[in-house]
Structures are given as C-alpha cells and as structure tokens.
Amino acid sequence: MKNYFENLPQIQYEGAQSNNPLSFKYYDPERIVLGKPMKEHLPFAMAWWHNLCAEGADMFGRGTTDKAFGSTPATMEHAKAKVDVGFAFMQKLGIPYFCFHDVDLVPEADDMKETNRRLDEITDYMLVKMQETGIRCLWGTANMFSNPRYMSGAGSTSSAEVYCFAAAQTKKALELTVKLGGKGYVFWGGREGYETLLNTDMLFEEKNIANLMRLAVEYGRSIGFTGDFYIEPKPKEPMKHQYDFDAATAIGFLRKYGLDKDFKMNIEANHATLAGHTFQHELRVSAINGMLGSIDANQGDLLLGWDTDEFPSNVYDATLCMYEVLKAGGLTGGFNFDAKTRRPSNTFEDMLYGYILGMDTFALGLLNAAAMMEDGRIDAFIQKKYETFHTTEIGKKIVNGTATLSELAAYAEEKGSTREPVSGAQENLHSIMNAVMFGKR
Ligand code: XUL
Ligand code: CO
C-alpha cells in the first residue's frame, strides 16, 4: 500500500486499560509531570534509516518488509514516497522530530555531485512537509561507513583522497542539517577504529579524526549552525575496536583536541551495554561532564554480542534513564528511536507498535523517575552517605581543597581508629525503587 499511515486515525492516549493496540497506554502528551507536559520532557524523534529504509535484511537473508511504499526502489520517486510516509507516520503518532543520514534520504549516485543534487531536491520537498506539519529535524549526520571507500575509516582512513570524500560528505550533511533547521549534528564513528594495531597508526588516525571534527565545527559555525555537535560513542561493530569507545573516552578525546565546547554526547542505550556499561552509567558520565546532549533510545539484548537496536521495552532501564535526564535538567537534544522492528515483525502495523512501545516505555520511565524524585528517599540517602564531608571541619577542608596530605594523615593518626563504615544499602534502595514503581498491588 502506498501510504498506509495516511488514512489511519490519530494514535491517542487511551490508558492502560485499553485493548486497542493502536493507542498509547502511558504516553499522554499533555499530562503534567514535574510542572511541564510529558511531550516537553520527551521530545521524540523518528530515525529515518530504520523506519523508512531498513527492510529486515540480515547477514543470512534479505529483507522481509516492503518499504518501497508503492514506488520503484532506489529512485527519487521512492525517496519522495519515504518523505510522504515518514511525515504521515510521525503525524499519526505525534512525533515532533526526525533524524537522518544523508544517504537515508536519496539513493546514492556514483557521482557525488549528482547525489548532492538529489539531496537538494529531496530536502526542498521535506521543507514543504515540515512547514505543513510543524515536524522538525533533531539532528543530521553523514553516513561515512556504508560506501566501500570507507572500508578503512573516514576521518581515520589511510587515504588522503578518501579523507576528502569524508570532508565533502560532512560539509554537505552539515548544509542539509542547517537547511532543515536541525538542532544537532552527529558523528558516529562507524568505521573509525581498527582491527589490528599491526596495520594501524593510532595517534595519526586520532589526530585526523579530530581535524575533521574541527573543520566541521568551523564550517558549521560559518554557515549559521548554532546547535550542538555530538559524538555517539560505541565500542565495537563494525570495527573490532572503535575510537569513541564510550562516553569517558570520547570526552577525553574532545578535551585533548579542544573540541569540548562545541560537542556533547549522543548516548545510545545499546552502545552503552556493548561497552560493558549500563545505559545509566553512560548518561551519568556525560551529565557530570556537562555533555549530556541527546539520546538514541533503544535497547540491546544482553545475550547477544551485537547491536540489536530493539525498541525499548525495559521500564526499569527507561526509569533510570529518565532519572538521569531529570537530574541533569533535561536534554538539549531529544530521544531518537534508533530502533527497528524484529525481522519477522514485517507489517506496517508493526512499525506503529514499535513506536507505541518505545513511547509508552519512556512515558513510564518518566513517571517513575519523577515519582522517585518526589519520594526523595534515594536522594536523601546519597546526601547522608557523604555527610562527614559536609558536617565535620576536616571533611569541609577536604571538599574545599584547603587540607594538606600531612594534615589529613595527622587527623587519622590522632583518631587512632576509623568510624564504622556506612552501609551502601543497595538492597534497600532497590526495594524503594520497586515500591515507588509498582506501589500497591
Ligand atoms: C549505529 C548507530 C547509528 C548512529 C548514526 O550503531 O547507532 O545509526 O545513530 O549514525
Ligand atoms: Co545510534
């Protein structure tokens, strides 16, 4: 069917008791949570690549879902059909933003100039839809990992010529992001990494990546891009080791090369778990460094070692995510569902179910996290846990940095013994979280 979504009724909040699969059970956009509507806490975005492009192909089989949308695949007619379908889809769900890679939008031509011409044409078409619907661009990016020329990296390539292609794609994707009013621009280092150090000059590659980012910042600012640049950390896949391993690594890199004022993190849940971290950990590391920018809202499968990009269903993780986001005062970016339906979920309804699931999961996460903050016991525990630093003279001196090592040693010697260690009370804190989340049964 050409545009299945066009003639559907609007997906509405109907509450948890509703059996209508095409309704929200928890996402109630106008509901006020901690003083503002849910929709403002949760600026959701549709990922163009998964929702409008991915047909379910995997390493062992071709696609299972028809995303030609009634057009001839890999033509400009197809590109326009994706725009029509995408905007109808977002409208039906009340999704205010989309995210895109350059090559999600149009079929890539052999000649870059022709690809760019197609990109100009499609973004003109998108702008009209954006004006009609009020839907906006959250962020744009360049796909510098699919084309075979990037087999050894883009910014980290071993070829100066390929580096120029990466620069050209970055330049164009930035121009498109500015044209579409995007709030952010993402660097996900898909092939910025290595398989073996036996063929890799790591420092040289690192400097080249930093240079490409610096050039992007300079150019972006020169054409009026005022938003944030983001690094989206991921430890592996497709490369064995990727340079933007996790938030801490990416932040260290940005500071080393003086890029930290222009960049923030775009944290993806599935990338966090691939790095051996929790989603919450990556959010906290970003937040305490003033770099929590945006989120790729998905989830992985801990039994699998790759990026499964599932729609988030884990309410516990979404709660801990929203707890971090609320504590950080919200995001400058948004929640991009970098997620795809499972291969056997091959109908148009499944696309809607995926987003309904994700939006409801994050709505629950928001409600739970707000309840945890209002409950206050977890915050109070943390406050109390460190109290000796705030209530004793020696503790205050440590915190304000006026104590010397000798003074601290003398204090310890004089005391002779330590205080009783304070319990971390982890079990009790998890119980509190459960009680806040599930209440009475
Ligand atoms: C890949 C991934 C990308 C980025 C954008 O794992 O997450 O889709 O979000 O390039
Ligand atoms: Co992502």
Short mmCIF file of C-alpha atoms and ligand atoms in Angstrom, two decimals:
data_model
loop_
_atom_site.label_atom_id
_atom_site.label_comp_id
_atom_site.label_asym_id
_atom_site.label_seq_id
_atom_site.Cartn_x
_atom_site.Cartn_y
_atom_site.Cartn_z
CA MET A 1 0.00 0.00 0.00
CA LYS A 2 1.33 3.41 -0.96
CA ASN A 3 0.91 5.32 2.26
CA TYR A 4 -0.74 3.06 4.79
CA PHE A 5 -0.42 5.65 7.55
CA GLU A 6 -2.19 8.49 5.76
CA ASN A 7 -5.73 7.27 6.38
CA LEU A 8 -5.25 5.96 9.90
CA PRO A 9 -6.86 7.74 12.82
CA GLN A 10 -4.52 9.65 15.10
CA ILE A 11 -2.88 7.42 17.73
CA GLN A 12 -4.30 8.67 21.04
CA TYR A 13 -3.67 8.15 24.70
CA GLU A 14 -6.34 5.71 25.92
CA GLY A 15 -4.80 4.49 29.18
CA ALA A 16 -3.53 1.11 30.34
CA GLN A 17 -6.97 -0.47 30.39
CA SER A 18 -7.39 -0.01 26.64
CA ASN A 19 -7.14 -3.09 24.45
CA ASN A 20 -6.67 -1.03 21.33
CA PRO A 21 -3.17 -1.86 20.11
CA LEU A 22 -3.07 1.40 18.16
CA SER A 23 -3.28 3.59 21.25
CA PHE A 24 -0.90 4.86 23.91
CA LYS A 25 -1.28 3.23 27.29
CA TYR A 26 1.02 5.62 29.19
CA TYR A 27 2.20 8.34 26.81
CA ASP A 28 -0.22 11.16 27.48
CA PRO A 29 1.45 14.16 25.82
CA GLU A 30 -0.41 16.85 27.75
CA ARG A 31 -0.14 15.23 31.18
CA ILE A 32 1.81 17.47 33.53
CA VAL A 33 4.82 15.84 35.17
CA LEU A 34 7.02 17.89 37.50
CA GLY A 35 5.45 21.09 36.20
CA LYS A 36 5.58 20.51 32.46
CA PRO A 37 3.77 18.40 29.86
CA MET A 38 5.09 14.94 29.10
CA LYS A 39 5.68 15.89 25.48
CA GLU A 40 8.17 18.55 26.59
CA HIS A 41 10.07 16.09 28.76
CA LEU A 42 10.10 13.59 25.92
CA PRO A 43 10.97 15.19 22.57
CA PHE A 44 10.81 12.01 20.50
CA ALA A 45 12.36 11.54 17.11
CA MET A 46 11.95 9.05 14.27
CA ALA A 47 15.13 7.53 12.82
CA TRP A 48 14.78 7.79 9.04
CA TRP A 49 17.15 4.88 8.38
CA HIS A 50 15.40 2.20 10.40
CA ASN A 51 11.83 3.22 9.98
CA LEU A 52 11.76 4.19 6.33
CA CYS A 53 14.73 2.30 4.88
CA ALA A 54 15.52 -0.93 6.77
CA GLU A 55 13.63 -3.88 5.33
CA GLY A 56 14.80 -6.52 7.78
CA ALA A 57 17.79 -7.85 5.86
CA ASP A 58 20.43 -9.53 7.98
CA MET A 59 23.67 -11.43 7.32
CA PHE A 60 21.68 -14.55 6.48
CA GLY A 61 18.74 -13.30 4.48
CA ARG A 62 17.24 -10.46 2.51
CA GLY A 63 14.51 -8.13 3.66
CA THR A 64 11.12 -9.25 4.89
CA THR A 65 9.34 -5.89 4.85
CA ASP A 66 8.37 -3.99 1.74
CA LYS A 67 9.45 -0.40 2.14
CA ALA A 68 9.08 0.60 -1.49
CA PHE A 69 5.80 2.23 -0.41
CA GLY A 70 4.31 1.65 -3.85
CA SER A 71 7.23 3.20 -5.73
CA THR A 72 10.23 1.87 -7.66
CA PRO A 73 13.03 1.27 -5.15
CA ALA A 74 16.18 3.40 -5.29
CA THR A 75 14.62 6.20 -7.36
CA MET A 76 13.73 9.77 -6.47
CA GLU A 77 10.10 8.64 -6.61
CA HIS A 78 10.98 6.23 -3.79
CA ALA A 79 12.80 8.97 -1.88
CA LYS A 80 9.66 11.13 -2.06
CA ALA A 81 7.42 8.24 -1.08
CA LYS A 82 9.57 7.83 2.05
CA VAL A 83 9.07 11.51 2.85
CA ASP A 84 5.28 11.18 2.42
CA VAL A 85 5.15 8.02 4.52
CA GLY A 86 7.57 9.35 7.14
CA PHE A 87 5.65 12.56 7.75
CA ALA A 88 2.28 10.78 7.86
CA PHE A 89 3.78 8.27 10.32
CA MET A 90 5.19 10.96 12.61
CA GLN A 91 1.95 12.92 12.46
CA LYS A 92 -0.19 9.95 13.44
CA LEU A 93 2.00 9.32 16.47
CA GLY A 94 2.58 12.95 17.40
CA ILE A 95 6.36 12.61 16.98
CA PRO A 96 7.85 16.10 16.70
CA TYR A 97 11.30 15.31 15.25
CA PHE A 98 13.23 13.13 12.82
CA CYS A 99 16.93 12.26 12.46
CA PHE A 100 18.64 11.35 9.20
CA HIS A 101 21.84 10.30 7.46
CA ASP A 102 22.43 11.87 4.05
CA VAL A 103 22.09 8.54 2.22
CA ASP A 104 18.85 7.65 4.05
CA LEU A 105 17.18 10.40 2.05
CA VAL A 106 18.12 9.60 -1.54
CA PRO A 107 19.75 6.79 -3.49
CA GLU A 108 23.48 7.48 -3.64
CA ALA A 109 24.74 8.11 -7.20
CA ASP A 110 28.22 7.19 -8.42
CA ASP A 111 28.96 10.87 -8.86
CA MET A 112 28.88 12.85 -5.63
CA LYS A 113 27.63 15.95 -7.44
CA GLU A 114 24.56 14.03 -8.57
CA THR A 115 23.97 12.70 -5.04
CA ASN A 116 24.14 16.27 -3.76
CA ARG A 117 21.70 17.45 -6.40
CA ARG A 118 19.27 14.74 -5.29
CA LEU A 119 19.77 15.77 -1.68
CA ASP A 120 18.91 19.37 -2.55
CA GLU A 121 15.76 18.22 -4.32
CA ILE A 122 14.55 15.96 -1.52
CA THR A 123 15.25 18.47 1.24
CA ASP A 124 13.23 21.08 -0.67
CA TYR A 125 10.39 18.57 -0.62
CA MET A 126 10.94 17.83 3.07
CA LEU A 127 10.90 21.53 3.94
CA VAL A 128 7.40 21.85 2.50
CA LYS A 129 6.22 18.90 4.62
CA MET A 130 7.94 20.35 7.67
CA GLN A 131 6.12 23.64 7.20
CA GLU A 132 2.79 21.86 6.70
CA THR A 133 3.16 19.63 9.78
CA GLY A 134 5.39 21.56 12.19
CA ILE A 135 7.65 18.49 12.43
CA ARG A 136 11.31 19.42 12.86
CA CYS A 137 14.76 17.97 12.43
CA LEU A 138 16.51 16.83 15.61
CA TRP A 139 19.85 16.01 14.02
CA GLY A 140 21.54 15.13 10.81
CA THR A 141 24.63 13.11 10.06
CA ALA A 142 26.70 11.74 7.19
CA ASN A 143 26.83 8.02 6.57
CA MET A 144 30.57 7.54 6.26
CA PHE A 145 30.54 3.80 6.84
CA SER A 146 28.46 2.07 4.12
CA ASN A 147 30.28 3.09 0.95
CA PRO A 148 33.19 0.69 0.27
CA ARG A 149 35.57 3.65 0.03
CA TYR A 150 35.32 3.91 3.82
CA MET A 151 36.48 0.35 4.43
CA SER A 152 39.46 1.68 6.40
CA GLY A 153 37.64 4.55 8.02
CA ALA A 154 36.51 8.06 7.12
CA GLY A 155 38.35 10.52 9.37
CA SER A 156 40.67 7.64 10.24
CA THR A 157 41.23 6.47 6.66
CA SER A 158 44.71 5.71 5.37
CA SER A 159 43.98 7.61 2.13
CA ALA A 160 44.07 11.40 1.80
CA GLU A 161 41.68 11.07 -1.13
CA VAL A 162 39.09 9.19 0.91
CA TYR A 163 39.53 11.79 3.64
CA CYS A 164 38.42 14.43 1.11
CA PHE A 165 35.29 12.39 0.37
CA ALA A 166 34.56 12.27 4.10
CA ALA A 167 35.07 16.03 4.26
CA ALA A 168 32.75 16.56 1.30
CA GLN A 169 30.04 14.39 2.80
CA THR A 170 30.37 16.10 6.17
CA LYS A 171 30.15 19.52 4.52
CA LYS A 172 27.02 18.59 2.59
CA ALA A 173 25.35 16.89 5.56
CA LEU A 174 26.02 19.99 7.66
CA GLU A 175 24.50 22.19 4.97
CA LEU A 176 21.42 19.95 4.88
CA THR A 177 21.16 19.97 8.67
CA VAL A 178 21.26 23.77 8.67
CA LYS A 179 18.76 23.94 5.80
CA LEU A 180 16.35 21.71 7.75
CA GLY A 181 16.91 23.64 10.98
CA GLY A 182 18.46 20.64 12.79
CA LYS A 183 19.24 21.11 16.47
CA GLY A 184 22.30 18.88 16.34
CA TYR A 185 24.86 17.21 14.12
CA VAL A 186 26.10 13.70 14.96
CA PHE A 187 29.41 11.97 14.43
CA TRP A 188 29.02 8.26 14.93
CA GLY A 189 32.41 6.75 14.17
CA GLY A 190 31.13 3.66 12.42
CA ARG A 191 34.44 2.74 10.84
CA GLU A 192 36.68 4.97 12.93
CA GLY A 193 38.60 2.19 14.58
CA TYR A 194 40.83 -0.73 13.79
CA GLU A 195 41.04 -4.49 13.51
CA THR A 196 44.74 -4.81 14.34
CA LEU A 197 47.37 -2.37 15.56
CA LEU A 198 49.83 -4.15 13.28
CA ASN A 199 48.44 -2.10 10.39
CA THR A 200 47.34 1.00 12.30
CA ASP A 201 48.96 4.28 13.35
CA MET A 202 46.54 5.05 16.13
CA LEU A 203 47.79 8.52 17.02
CA PHE A 204 47.84 9.61 13.37
CA GLU A 205 44.26 8.42 12.89
CA GLU A 206 43.13 10.08 16.10
CA LYS A 207 44.60 13.43 15.02
CA ASN A 208 42.98 13.16 11.60
CA ILE A 209 39.56 12.45 13.13
CA ALA A 210 39.98 15.45 15.44
CA ASN A 211 40.95 17.62 12.49
CA LEU A 212 37.89 16.59 10.53
CA MET A 213 35.73 17.48 13.50
CA ARG A 214 37.46 20.84 13.92
CA LEU A 215 36.92 21.60 10.24
CA ALA A 216 33.26 20.61 10.62
CA VAL A 217 32.84 22.94 13.60
CA GLU A 218 34.49 25.83 11.77
CA TYR A 219 32.43 25.29 8.64
CA GLY A 220 29.20 24.63 10.55
CA ARG A 221 29.55 27.84 12.55
CA SER A 222 30.38 29.76 9.38
CA ILE A 223 27.09 28.73 7.75
CA GLY A 224 24.99 29.52 10.82
CA PHE A 225 24.82 26.21 12.66
CA THR A 226 24.30 27.16 16.30
CA GLY A 227 23.35 23.74 17.62
CA ASP A 228 25.45 21.07 19.28
CA PHE A 229 27.79 18.67 17.60
CA TYR A 230 27.53 15.21 19.11
CA ILE A 231 29.77 12.21 19.35
CA GLU A 232 27.80 8.99 19.61
CA PRO A 233 30.10 6.54 21.41
CA LYS A 234 30.15 2.87 20.50
CA PRO A 235 32.89 0.41 21.45
CA LYS A 236 32.74 -2.01 18.55
CA GLU A 237 30.76 -3.06 15.48
CA PRO A 238 31.52 -2.73 12.69
CA MET A 239 35.16 -2.38 13.84
CA LYS A 240 36.71 -4.61 16.46
CA HIS A 241 37.76 -1.54 18.39
CA GLN A 242 36.19 1.85 17.77
CA TYR A 243 37.90 5.00 18.95
CA ASP A 244 34.75 6.51 20.51
CA PHE A 245 34.56 3.51 22.82
CA ASP A 246 32.36 5.09 25.49
CA ALA A 247 31.44 8.50 26.89
CA ALA A 248 34.55 8.78 29.07
CA THR A 249 36.84 8.01 26.13
CA ALA A 250 35.01 10.40 23.80
CA ILE A 251 35.04 13.21 26.37
CA GLY A 252 38.77 12.72 26.95
CA PHE A 253 39.35 12.89 23.20
CA LEU A 254 37.28 16.06 22.83
CA ARG A 255 39.17 17.77 25.64
CA LYS A 256 42.54 16.70 24.29
CA TYR A 257 41.78 18.31 20.94
CA GLY A 258 39.94 21.39 22.26
CA LEU A 259 36.58 20.33 20.83
CA ASP A 260 34.72 20.10 24.13
CA LYS A 261 32.98 23.47 23.84
CA ASP A 262 31.18 22.53 20.63
CA PHE A 263 30.44 18.86 21.28
CA LYS A 264 28.18 16.88 23.57
CA MET A 265 27.33 13.19 23.75
CA ASN A 266 24.55 11.38 21.96
CA ILE A 267 24.18 8.32 24.18
CA GLU A 268 22.68 5.15 22.75
CA ALA A 269 21.46 2.52 25.20
CA ASN A 270 22.60 -0.46 23.12
CA HIS A 271 26.07 1.07 22.64
CA ALA A 272 26.40 1.50 26.39
CA THR A 273 25.76 -2.16 27.06
CA LEU A 274 28.13 -3.21 24.25
CA ALA A 275 30.80 -1.20 26.09
CA GLY A 276 30.11 -3.18 29.25
CA HIS A 277 28.35 -0.27 30.90
CA THR A 278 24.79 0.38 31.90
CA PHE A 279 22.82 2.98 29.94
CA GLN A 280 22.60 4.92 33.20
CA HIS A 281 26.38 4.94 33.58
CA GLU A 282 26.93 6.49 30.16
CA LEU A 283 24.28 9.12 30.85
CA ARG A 284 25.81 9.96 34.22
CA VAL A 285 29.35 10.24 32.83
CA SER A 286 28.05 12.61 30.16
CA ALA A 287 25.94 14.63 32.57
CA ILE A 288 28.64 15.19 35.19
CA ASN A 289 30.89 16.49 32.44
CA GLY A 290 28.22 18.87 31.15
CA MET A 291 27.95 16.86 27.95
CA LEU A 292 24.61 15.09 28.04
CA GLY A 293 23.15 16.23 24.75
CA SER A 294 20.84 13.68 23.18
CA ILE A 295 19.78 10.06 23.43
CA ASP A 296 19.38 7.23 20.95
CA ALA A 297 16.56 5.42 22.69
CA ASN A 298 16.73 1.71 22.05
CA GLN A 299 17.81 -1.41 23.87
CA GLY A 300 20.10 -4.35 23.22
CA ASP A 301 19.95 -7.98 24.14
CA LEU A 302 22.46 -8.89 26.81
CA LEU A 303 22.63 -12.45 25.49
CA LEU A 304 23.82 -11.23 22.11
CA GLY A 305 27.10 -9.50 21.43
CA TRP A 306 25.93 -7.08 18.78
CA ASP A 307 23.80 -4.01 18.31
CA THR A 308 20.25 -5.33 18.04
CA ASP A 309 18.62 -1.87 18.07
CA GLU A 310 15.40 -3.03 19.68
CA PHE A 311 12.55 -0.75 20.64
CA PRO A 312 12.86 -0.05 24.34
CA SER A 313 10.56 -2.18 26.49
CA ASN A 314 12.62 -2.36 29.67
CA VAL A 315 10.83 0.02 32.02
CA TYR A 316 13.46 -0.32 34.71
CA ASP A 317 16.21 0.94 32.39
CA ALA A 318 13.97 3.66 30.99
CA THR A 319 13.26 4.75 34.57
CA LEU A 320 16.95 5.00 35.39
CA CYS A 321 17.50 6.87 32.13
CA MET A 322 14.78 9.39 32.91
CA TYR A 323 16.11 9.72 36.45
CA GLU A 324 19.45 10.84 34.95
CA VAL A 325 17.76 13.11 32.43
CA LEU A 326 15.58 14.79 35.06
CA LYS A 327 18.53 15.26 37.36
CA ALA A 328 20.52 16.79 34.51
CA GLY A 329 17.66 19.25 33.88
CA GLY A 330 16.56 17.67 30.58
CA LEU A 331 18.23 17.26 27.21
CA THR A 332 19.22 19.90 24.71
CA GLY A 333 18.53 17.22 22.10
CA GLY A 334 15.84 14.55 22.25
CA PHE A 335 15.01 10.86 22.27
CA ASN A 336 15.68 9.35 18.87
CA PHE A 337 14.33 5.84 18.44
CA ASP A 338 17.40 4.33 16.81
CA ALA A 339 15.44 1.08 16.75
CA LYS A 340 13.98 -1.32 14.27
CA THR A 341 11.22 -3.87 14.40
CA ARG A 342 12.38 -7.50 14.54
CA ARG A 343 12.75 -9.21 11.18
CA PRO A 344 9.52 -11.20 11.48
CA SER A 345 7.62 -8.07 12.54
CA ASN A 346 7.13 -7.18 8.90
CA THR A 347 3.87 -5.25 8.67
CA PHE A 348 3.07 -1.53 8.71
CA GLU A 349 1.23 -2.06 11.99
CA ASP A 350 4.46 -3.41 13.47
CA MET A 351 6.17 -0.10 12.70
CA LEU A 352 3.49 1.64 14.75
CA TYR A 353 3.65 -0.94 17.54
CA GLY A 354 7.41 -0.36 17.78
CA TYR A 355 6.99 3.36 18.32
CA ILE A 356 4.00 2.95 20.61
CA LEU A 357 6.04 0.55 22.74
CA GLY A 358 9.03 2.89 22.83
CA MET A 359 7.00 5.99 23.63
CA ASP A 360 4.99 4.21 26.32
CA THR A 361 8.15 2.76 27.85
CA PHE A 362 9.72 6.19 28.12
CA ALA A 363 6.49 7.69 29.44
CA LEU A 364 6.52 5.06 32.19
CA GLY A 365 10.19 5.80 32.77
CA LEU A 366 9.42 9.49 33.14
CA LEU A 367 6.52 8.88 35.54
CA ASN A 368 8.62 6.51 37.65
CA ALA A 369 11.65 8.77 37.72
CA ALA A 370 9.52 11.75 38.70
CA ALA A 371 7.97 9.65 41.48
CA MET A 372 11.44 8.63 42.68
CA MET A 373 12.47 12.26 42.87
CA GLU A 374 9.26 13.28 44.63
CA ASP A 375 9.65 10.38 47.06
CA GLY A 376 13.09 11.74 47.91
CA ARG A 377 14.42 8.74 49.84
CA ILE A 378 17.10 7.88 47.31
CA ASP A 379 18.36 11.47 47.12
CA ALA A 380 18.26 11.72 50.89
CA PHE A 381 20.28 8.55 51.21
CA ILE A 382 23.00 9.87 48.91
CA GLN A 383 23.05 13.18 50.72
CA LYS A 384 23.53 11.40 54.04
CA LYS A 385 26.06 8.92 52.71
CA TYR A 386 28.68 11.64 52.24
CA GLU A 387 27.69 13.69 55.27
CA THR A 388 31.08 13.59 57.04
CA PHE A 389 32.43 15.71 54.19
CA HIS A 390 29.84 18.37 54.89
CA THR A 391 29.38 18.24 58.65
CA THR A 392 32.92 17.85 60.05
CA GLU A 393 35.63 20.51 59.89
CA ILE A 394 38.14 18.12 58.37
CA GLY A 395 35.57 16.97 55.80
CA LYS A 396 34.84 20.53 54.76
CA LYS A 397 38.57 21.19 54.34
CA ILE A 398 38.88 18.17 52.05
CA VAL A 399 35.98 19.34 49.94
CA ASN A 400 37.18 22.92 49.59
CA GLY A 401 40.70 21.76 48.85
CA THR A 402 42.48 23.50 51.74
CA ALA A 403 43.66 20.39 53.59
CA THR A 404 47.19 19.07 53.14
CA LEU A 405 48.08 15.41 52.96
CA SER A 406 50.04 15.73 56.23
CA GLU A 407 47.07 17.33 57.96
CA LEU A 408 44.80 14.52 56.88
CA ALA A 409 47.35 11.94 57.99
CA ALA A 410 47.72 13.66 61.37
CA TYR A 411 43.93 13.60 61.78
CA ALA A 412 43.84 9.87 61.08
CA GLU A 413 46.72 9.18 63.47
CA GLU A 414 45.13 11.21 66.22
CA LYS A 415 41.78 9.43 65.84
CA GLY A 416 43.50 6.08 66.05
CA SER A 417 40.57 4.15 64.66
CA THR A 418 38.02 4.74 61.93
CA ARG A 419 34.30 5.31 62.20
CA GLU A 420 32.03 2.43 61.47
CA PRO A 421 31.77 2.26 57.68
CA VAL A 422 28.38 3.45 56.42
CA SER A 423 26.24 0.85 54.65
CA GLY A 424 25.72 1.28 50.91
CA ALA A 425 22.18 -0.10 51.44
CA GLN A 426 21.87 -1.19 47.83
CA GLU A 427 19.19 -3.78 48.55
CA ASN A 428 17.07 -1.31 50.43
CA LEU A 429 17.44 1.27 47.66
CA HIS A 430 16.31 -1.25 45.05
CA SER A 431 13.34 -2.06 47.27
CA ILE A 432 12.46 1.61 47.47
CA MET A 433 12.66 1.84 43.71
CA ASN A 434 10.35 -1.15 43.32
CA ALA A 435 7.89 0.27 45.82
CA VAL A 436 7.86 3.62 44.06
CA MET A 437 7.50 1.97 40.65
CA PHE A 438 4.84 -0.59 41.46
CA GLY A 439 3.06 0.81 44.51
CA LYS A 440 0.24 -1.26 45.93
CA ARG A 441 -0.86 -4.41 44.13
C1 XUL B 1 24.87 2.68 14.68
C2 XUL B 1 24.14 3.89 15.07
C3 XUL B 1 23.96 4.92 14.02
C4 XUL B 1 24.04 6.32 14.55
C5 XUL B 1 24.03 7.37 13.48
O1 XUL B 1 25.05 1.77 15.69
O2 XUL B 1 23.68 4.00 16.19
O3 XUL B 1 22.76 4.70 13.37
O4 XUL B 1 23.00 6.58 15.44
O5 XUL B 1 24.97 7.17 12.51
CO CO B 2 22.55 5.44 17.14
#
